Short mmCIF file of C-alpha atoms and ligand atoms in Angstrom, two decimals:
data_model
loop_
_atom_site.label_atom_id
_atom_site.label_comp_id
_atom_site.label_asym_id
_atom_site.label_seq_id
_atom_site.Cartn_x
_atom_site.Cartn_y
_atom_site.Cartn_z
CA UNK A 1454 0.00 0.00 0.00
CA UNK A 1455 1.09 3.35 -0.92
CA UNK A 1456 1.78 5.76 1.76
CA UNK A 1457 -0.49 8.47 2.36
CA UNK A 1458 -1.26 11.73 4.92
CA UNK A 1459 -4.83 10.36 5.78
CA UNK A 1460 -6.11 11.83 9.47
CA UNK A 1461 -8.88 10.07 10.90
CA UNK A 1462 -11.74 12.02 11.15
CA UNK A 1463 -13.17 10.61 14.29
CA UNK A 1464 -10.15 10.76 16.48
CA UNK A 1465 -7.65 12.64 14.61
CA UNK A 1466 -4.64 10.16 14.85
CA UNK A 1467 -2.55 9.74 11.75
CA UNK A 1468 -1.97 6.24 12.52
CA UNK A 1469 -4.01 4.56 9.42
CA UNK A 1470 -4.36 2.26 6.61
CA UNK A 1471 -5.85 1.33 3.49
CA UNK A 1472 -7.62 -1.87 3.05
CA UNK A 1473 -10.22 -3.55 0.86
CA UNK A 1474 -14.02 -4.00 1.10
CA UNK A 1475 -13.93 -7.39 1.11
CA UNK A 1476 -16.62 -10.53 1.54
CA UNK A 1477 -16.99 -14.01 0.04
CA UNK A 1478 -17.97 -12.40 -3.44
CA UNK A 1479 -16.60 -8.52 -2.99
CA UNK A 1480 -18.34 -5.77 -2.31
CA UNK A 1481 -19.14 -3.59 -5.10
CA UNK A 1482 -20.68 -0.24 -5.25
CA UNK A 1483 -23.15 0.11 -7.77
CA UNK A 1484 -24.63 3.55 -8.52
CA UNK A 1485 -28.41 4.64 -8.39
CA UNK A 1486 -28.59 4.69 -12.09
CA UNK A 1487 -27.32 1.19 -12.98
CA UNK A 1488 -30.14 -0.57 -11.51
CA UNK A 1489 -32.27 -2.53 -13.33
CA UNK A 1490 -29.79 -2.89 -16.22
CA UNK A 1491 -28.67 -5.58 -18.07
CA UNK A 1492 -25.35 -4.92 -17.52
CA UNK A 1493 -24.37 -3.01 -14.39
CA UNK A 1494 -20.96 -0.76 -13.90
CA UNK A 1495 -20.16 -1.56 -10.26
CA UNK A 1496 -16.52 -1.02 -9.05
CA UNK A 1497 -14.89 -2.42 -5.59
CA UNK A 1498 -13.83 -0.36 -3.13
CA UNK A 1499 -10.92 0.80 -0.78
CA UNK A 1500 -11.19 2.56 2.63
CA UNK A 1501 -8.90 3.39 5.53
CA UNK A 1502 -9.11 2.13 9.18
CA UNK A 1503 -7.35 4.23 11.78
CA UNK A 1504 -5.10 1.86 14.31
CA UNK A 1505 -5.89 3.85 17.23
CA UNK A 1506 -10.05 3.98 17.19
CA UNK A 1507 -11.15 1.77 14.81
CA UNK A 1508 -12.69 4.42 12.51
CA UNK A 1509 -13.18 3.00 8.74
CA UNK A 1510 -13.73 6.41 6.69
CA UNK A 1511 -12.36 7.17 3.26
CA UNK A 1512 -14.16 4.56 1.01
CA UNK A 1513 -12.58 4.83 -2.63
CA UNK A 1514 -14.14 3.43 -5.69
CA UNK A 1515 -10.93 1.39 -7.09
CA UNK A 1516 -11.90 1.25 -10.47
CA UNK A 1517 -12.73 5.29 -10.41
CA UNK A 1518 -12.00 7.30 -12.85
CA UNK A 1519 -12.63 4.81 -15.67
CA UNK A 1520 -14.84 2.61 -14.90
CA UNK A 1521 -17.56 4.20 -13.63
CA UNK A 1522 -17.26 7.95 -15.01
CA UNK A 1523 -16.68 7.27 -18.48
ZN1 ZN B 2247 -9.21 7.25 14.94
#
């Protein structure tokens, strides 16, 4: 994982990190407007935990810009 200057925004510690939205199948985030099509855009996503409170904040679509936008 890349470094980065992420602050968490419930306790303010810098002490974080990235991780994955994970289950069995992935989580996806699929917008408003895809549903009920054929074929829906979805995209995983990334957020950041902070060490020191447990805060998950920062979710990231990882296929954003070109998945989704486009
Ligand atoms: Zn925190």
């Amino acid at each position: 994982m890349e470094e980065n200057n992420l602050v968490c925004p419930v306790c303010g510690s810098s002490n974080v990190f990235d991780g994955k939205l994970s289950s069995t199948g992935g989580f996806v985030f699929i917008p408003e407007e895809e549903k009920g099509k054929f074929l829906q855009r979805s995209s995983f996503m990334t957020a950041s935990a902070c060490r020191d409170c447990g805060a998950v904040f920062g979710l990231r679509l990882t296929d954003h810009p070109n998945k989704l936008t486009k």
